[in-house]
PDB file of N, CA and C in Angstrom:
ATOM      1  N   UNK A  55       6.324  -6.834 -38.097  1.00 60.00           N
ATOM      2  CA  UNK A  55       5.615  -5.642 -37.634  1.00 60.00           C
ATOM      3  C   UNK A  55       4.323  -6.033 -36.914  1.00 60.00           C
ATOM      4  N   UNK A  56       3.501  -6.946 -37.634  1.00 74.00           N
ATOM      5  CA  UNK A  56       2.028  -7.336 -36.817  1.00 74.00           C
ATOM      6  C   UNK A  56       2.420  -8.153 -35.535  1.00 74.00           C
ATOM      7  N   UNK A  57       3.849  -8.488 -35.297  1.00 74.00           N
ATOM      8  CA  UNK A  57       3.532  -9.800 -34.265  1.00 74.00           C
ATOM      9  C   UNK A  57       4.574  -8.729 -33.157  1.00 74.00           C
ATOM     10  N   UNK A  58       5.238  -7.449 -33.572  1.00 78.00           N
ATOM     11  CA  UNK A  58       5.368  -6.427 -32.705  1.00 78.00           C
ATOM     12  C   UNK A  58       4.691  -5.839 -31.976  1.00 78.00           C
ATOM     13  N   UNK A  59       3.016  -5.313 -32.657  1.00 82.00           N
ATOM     14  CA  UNK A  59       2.305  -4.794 -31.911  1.00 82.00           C
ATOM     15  C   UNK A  59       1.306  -5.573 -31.387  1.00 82.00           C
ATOM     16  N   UNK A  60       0.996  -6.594 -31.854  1.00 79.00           N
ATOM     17  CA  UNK A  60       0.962  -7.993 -31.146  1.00 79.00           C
ATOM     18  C   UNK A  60       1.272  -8.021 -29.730  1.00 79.00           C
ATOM     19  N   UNK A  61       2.676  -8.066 -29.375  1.00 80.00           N
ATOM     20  CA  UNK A  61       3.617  -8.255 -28.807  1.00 80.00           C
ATOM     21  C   UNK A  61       3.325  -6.777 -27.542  1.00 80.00           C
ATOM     22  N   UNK A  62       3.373  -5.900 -28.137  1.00 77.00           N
ATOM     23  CA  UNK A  62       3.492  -4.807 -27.306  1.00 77.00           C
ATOM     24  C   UNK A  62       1.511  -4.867 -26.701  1.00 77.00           C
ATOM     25  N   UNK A  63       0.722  -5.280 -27.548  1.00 75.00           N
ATOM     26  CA  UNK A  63      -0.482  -5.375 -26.846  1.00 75.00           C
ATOM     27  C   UNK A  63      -0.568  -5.704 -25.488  1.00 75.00           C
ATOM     28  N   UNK A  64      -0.265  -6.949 -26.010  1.00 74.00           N
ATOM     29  CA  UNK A  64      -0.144  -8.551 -25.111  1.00 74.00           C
ATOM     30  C   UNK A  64       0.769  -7.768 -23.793  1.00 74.00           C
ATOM     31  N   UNK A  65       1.883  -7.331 -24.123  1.00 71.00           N
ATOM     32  CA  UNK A  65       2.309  -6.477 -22.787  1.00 71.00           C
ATOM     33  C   UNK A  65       1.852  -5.737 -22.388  1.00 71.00           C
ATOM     34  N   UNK A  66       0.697  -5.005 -22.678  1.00 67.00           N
ATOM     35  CA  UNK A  66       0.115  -3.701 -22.249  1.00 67.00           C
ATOM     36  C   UNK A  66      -1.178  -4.024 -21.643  1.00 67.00           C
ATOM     37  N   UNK A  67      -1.653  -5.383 -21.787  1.00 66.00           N
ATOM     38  CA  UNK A  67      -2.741  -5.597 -21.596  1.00 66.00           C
ATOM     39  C   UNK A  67      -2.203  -6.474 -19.979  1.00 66.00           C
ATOM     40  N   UNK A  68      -1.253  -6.952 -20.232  1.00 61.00           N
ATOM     41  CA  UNK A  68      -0.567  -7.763 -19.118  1.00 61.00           C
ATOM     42  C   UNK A  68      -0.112  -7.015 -17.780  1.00 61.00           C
ATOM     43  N   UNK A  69       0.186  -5.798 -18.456  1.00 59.00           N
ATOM     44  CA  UNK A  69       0.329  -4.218 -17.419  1.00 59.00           C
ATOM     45  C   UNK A  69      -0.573  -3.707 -16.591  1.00 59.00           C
ATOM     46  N   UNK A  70      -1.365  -3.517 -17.402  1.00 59.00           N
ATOM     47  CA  UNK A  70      -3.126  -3.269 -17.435  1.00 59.00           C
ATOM     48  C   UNK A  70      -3.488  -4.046 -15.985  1.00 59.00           C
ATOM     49  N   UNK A  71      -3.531  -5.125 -16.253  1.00 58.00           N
ATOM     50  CA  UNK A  71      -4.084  -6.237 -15.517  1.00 58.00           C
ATOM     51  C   UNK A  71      -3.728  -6.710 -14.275  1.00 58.00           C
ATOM     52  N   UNK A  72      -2.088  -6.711 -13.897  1.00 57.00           N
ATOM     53  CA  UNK A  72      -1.477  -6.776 -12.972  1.00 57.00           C
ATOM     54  C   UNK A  72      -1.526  -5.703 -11.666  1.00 57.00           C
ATOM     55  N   UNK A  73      -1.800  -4.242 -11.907  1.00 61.00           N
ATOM     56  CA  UNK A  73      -1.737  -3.844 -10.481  1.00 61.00           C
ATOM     57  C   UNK A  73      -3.568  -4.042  -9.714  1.00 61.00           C
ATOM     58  N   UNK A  74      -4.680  -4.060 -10.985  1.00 64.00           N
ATOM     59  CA  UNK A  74      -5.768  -4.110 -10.315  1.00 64.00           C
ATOM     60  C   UNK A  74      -5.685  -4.971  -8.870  1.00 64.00           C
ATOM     61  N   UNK A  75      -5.355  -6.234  -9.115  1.00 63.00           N
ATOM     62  CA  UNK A  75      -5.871  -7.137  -7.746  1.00 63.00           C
ATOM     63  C   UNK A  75      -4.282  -7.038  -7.089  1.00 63.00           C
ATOM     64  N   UNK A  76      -3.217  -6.812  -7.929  1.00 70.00           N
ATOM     65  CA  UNK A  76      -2.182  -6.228  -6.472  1.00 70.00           C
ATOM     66  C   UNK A  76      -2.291  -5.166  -6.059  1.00 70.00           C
ATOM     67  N   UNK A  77      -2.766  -4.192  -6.207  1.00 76.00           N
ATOM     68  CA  UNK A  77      -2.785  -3.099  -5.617  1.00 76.00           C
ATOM     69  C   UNK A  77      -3.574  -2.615  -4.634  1.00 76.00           C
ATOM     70  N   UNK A  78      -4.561  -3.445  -4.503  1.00 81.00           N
ATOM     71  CA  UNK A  78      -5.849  -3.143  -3.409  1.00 81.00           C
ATOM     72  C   UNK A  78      -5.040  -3.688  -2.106  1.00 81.00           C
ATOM     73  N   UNK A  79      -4.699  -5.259  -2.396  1.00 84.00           N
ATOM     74  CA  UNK A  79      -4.206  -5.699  -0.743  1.00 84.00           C
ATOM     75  C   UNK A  79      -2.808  -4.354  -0.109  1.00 84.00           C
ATOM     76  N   UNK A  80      -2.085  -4.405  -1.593  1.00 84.00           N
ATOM     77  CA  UNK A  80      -0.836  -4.288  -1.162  1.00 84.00           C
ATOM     78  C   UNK A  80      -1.316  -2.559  -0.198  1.00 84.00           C
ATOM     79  N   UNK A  81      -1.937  -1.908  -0.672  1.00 86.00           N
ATOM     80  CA  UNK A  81      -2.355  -0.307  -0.789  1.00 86.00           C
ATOM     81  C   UNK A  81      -2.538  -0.921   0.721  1.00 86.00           C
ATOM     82  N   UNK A  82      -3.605  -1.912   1.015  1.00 90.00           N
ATOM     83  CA  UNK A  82      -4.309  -1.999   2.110  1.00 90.00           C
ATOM     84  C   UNK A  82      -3.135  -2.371   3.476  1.00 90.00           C
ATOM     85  N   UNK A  83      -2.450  -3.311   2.589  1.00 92.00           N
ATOM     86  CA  UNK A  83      -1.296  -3.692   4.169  1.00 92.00           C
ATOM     87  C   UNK A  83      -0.378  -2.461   4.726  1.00 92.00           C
ATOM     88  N   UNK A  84      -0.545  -1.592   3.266  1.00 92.00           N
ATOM     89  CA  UNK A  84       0.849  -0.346   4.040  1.00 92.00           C
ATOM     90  C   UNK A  84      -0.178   0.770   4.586  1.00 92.00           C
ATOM     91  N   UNK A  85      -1.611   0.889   4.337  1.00 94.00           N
ATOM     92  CA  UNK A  85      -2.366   1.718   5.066  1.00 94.00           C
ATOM     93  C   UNK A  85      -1.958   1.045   6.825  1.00 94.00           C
ATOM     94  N   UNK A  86      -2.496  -0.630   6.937  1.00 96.00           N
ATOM     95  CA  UNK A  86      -2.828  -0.814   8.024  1.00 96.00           C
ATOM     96  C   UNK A  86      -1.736  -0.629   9.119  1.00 96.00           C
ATOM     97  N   UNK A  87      -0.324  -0.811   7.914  1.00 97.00           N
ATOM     98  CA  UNK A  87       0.909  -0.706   8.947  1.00 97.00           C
ATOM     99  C   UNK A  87       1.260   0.381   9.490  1.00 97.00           C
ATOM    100  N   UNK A  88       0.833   1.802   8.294  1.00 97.00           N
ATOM    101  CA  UNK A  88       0.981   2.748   8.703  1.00 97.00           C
ATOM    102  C   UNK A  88       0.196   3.637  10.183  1.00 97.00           C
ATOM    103  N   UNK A  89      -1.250   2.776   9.837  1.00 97.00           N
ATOM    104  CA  UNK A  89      -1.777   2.928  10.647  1.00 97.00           C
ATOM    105  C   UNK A  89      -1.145   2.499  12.414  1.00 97.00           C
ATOM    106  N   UNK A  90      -1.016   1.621  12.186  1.00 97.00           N
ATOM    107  CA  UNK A  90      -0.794   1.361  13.743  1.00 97.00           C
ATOM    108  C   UNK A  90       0.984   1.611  14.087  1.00 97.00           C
ATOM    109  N   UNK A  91       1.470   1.900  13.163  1.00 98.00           N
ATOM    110  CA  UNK A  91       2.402   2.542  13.928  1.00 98.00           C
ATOM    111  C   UNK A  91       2.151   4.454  14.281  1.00 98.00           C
ATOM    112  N   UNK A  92       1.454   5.371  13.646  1.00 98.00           N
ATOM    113  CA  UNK A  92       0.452   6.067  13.904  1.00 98.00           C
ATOM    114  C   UNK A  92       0.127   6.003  15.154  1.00 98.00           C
ATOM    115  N   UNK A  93      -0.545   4.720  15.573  1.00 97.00           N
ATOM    116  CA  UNK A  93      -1.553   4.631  16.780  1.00 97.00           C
ATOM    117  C   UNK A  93      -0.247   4.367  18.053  1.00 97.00           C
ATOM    118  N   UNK A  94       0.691   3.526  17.350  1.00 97.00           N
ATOM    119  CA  UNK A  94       1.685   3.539  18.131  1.00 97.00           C
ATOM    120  C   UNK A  94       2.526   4.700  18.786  1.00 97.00           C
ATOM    121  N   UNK A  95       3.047   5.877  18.364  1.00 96.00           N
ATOM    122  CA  UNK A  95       3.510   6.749  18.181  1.00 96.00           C
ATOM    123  C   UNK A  95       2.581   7.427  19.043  1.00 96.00           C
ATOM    124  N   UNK A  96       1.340   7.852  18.590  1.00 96.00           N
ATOM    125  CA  UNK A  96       0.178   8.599  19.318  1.00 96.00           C
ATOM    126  C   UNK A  96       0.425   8.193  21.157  1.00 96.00           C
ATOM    127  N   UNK A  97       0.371   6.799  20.913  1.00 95.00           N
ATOM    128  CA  UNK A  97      -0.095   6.391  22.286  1.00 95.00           C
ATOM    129  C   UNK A  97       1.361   6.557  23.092  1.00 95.00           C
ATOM    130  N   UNK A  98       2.172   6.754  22.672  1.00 95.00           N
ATOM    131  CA  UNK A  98       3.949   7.141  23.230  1.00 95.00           C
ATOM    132  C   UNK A  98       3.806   8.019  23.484  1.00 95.00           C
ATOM    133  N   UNK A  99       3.285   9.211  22.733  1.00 94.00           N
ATOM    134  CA  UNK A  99       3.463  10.466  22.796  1.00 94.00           C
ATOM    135  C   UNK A  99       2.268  10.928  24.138  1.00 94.00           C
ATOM    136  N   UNK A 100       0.982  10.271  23.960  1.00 93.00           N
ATOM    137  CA  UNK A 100       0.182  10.659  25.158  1.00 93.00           C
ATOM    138  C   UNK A 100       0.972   9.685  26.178  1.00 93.00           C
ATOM    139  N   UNK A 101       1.416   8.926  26.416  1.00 92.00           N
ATOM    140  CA  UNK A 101       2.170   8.343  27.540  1.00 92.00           C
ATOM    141  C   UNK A 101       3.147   9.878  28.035  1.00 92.00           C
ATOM    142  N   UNK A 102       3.973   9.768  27.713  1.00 92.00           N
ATOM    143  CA  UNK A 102       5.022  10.997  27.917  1.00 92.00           C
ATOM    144  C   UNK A 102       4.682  12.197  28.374  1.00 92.00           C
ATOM    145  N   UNK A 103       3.599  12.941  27.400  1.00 90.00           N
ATOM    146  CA  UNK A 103       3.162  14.027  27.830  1.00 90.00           C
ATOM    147  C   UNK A 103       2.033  14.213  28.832  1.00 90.00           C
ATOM    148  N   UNK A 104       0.948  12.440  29.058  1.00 84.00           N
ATOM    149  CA  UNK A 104      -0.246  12.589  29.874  1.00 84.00           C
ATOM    150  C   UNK A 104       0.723  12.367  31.170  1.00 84.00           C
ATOM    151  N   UNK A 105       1.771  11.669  31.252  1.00 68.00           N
ATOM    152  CA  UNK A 105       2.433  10.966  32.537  1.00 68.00           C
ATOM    153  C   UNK A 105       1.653  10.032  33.242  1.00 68.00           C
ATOM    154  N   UNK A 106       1.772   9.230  33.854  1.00 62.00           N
ATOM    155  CA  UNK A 106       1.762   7.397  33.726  1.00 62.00           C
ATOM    156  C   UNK A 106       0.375   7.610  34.592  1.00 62.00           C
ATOM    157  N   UNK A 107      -0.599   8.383  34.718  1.00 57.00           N
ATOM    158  CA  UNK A 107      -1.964   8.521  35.077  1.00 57.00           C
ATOM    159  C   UNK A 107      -2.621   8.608  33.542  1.00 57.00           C
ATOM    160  N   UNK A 108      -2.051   8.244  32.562  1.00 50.00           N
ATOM    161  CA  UNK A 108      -3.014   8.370  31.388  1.00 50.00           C
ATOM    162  C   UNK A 108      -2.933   7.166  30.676  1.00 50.00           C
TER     163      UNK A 108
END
């Protein structure tokens, strides 16, 4: 029983711990990707609709 919740600590603390420093880059690479396909898209769409003077 003690080396269960032991056990389940030790995993919870291991849980705990793991998304802090993955989660900042990872958050950050799918912002930036999202971003520029965003910017991508934008700039298609003013292509098309400004016509090739924009």
């Amino acid at each position: 029983m003690d080396l269960e919740t032991n056990e389940r600590r030790q995993r919870l603390k291991r849980t705990s711990k793991w998304p802090k420093w993955l989660r900042a880059p990872f958050l950050l690479k799918w912002a930036l990707r999202i971003g520029v396909l965003a910017y991508r898209i934008w700039r298609f769409w003013n292509a098309l609709s400004g016509g090739p003077g924009d």
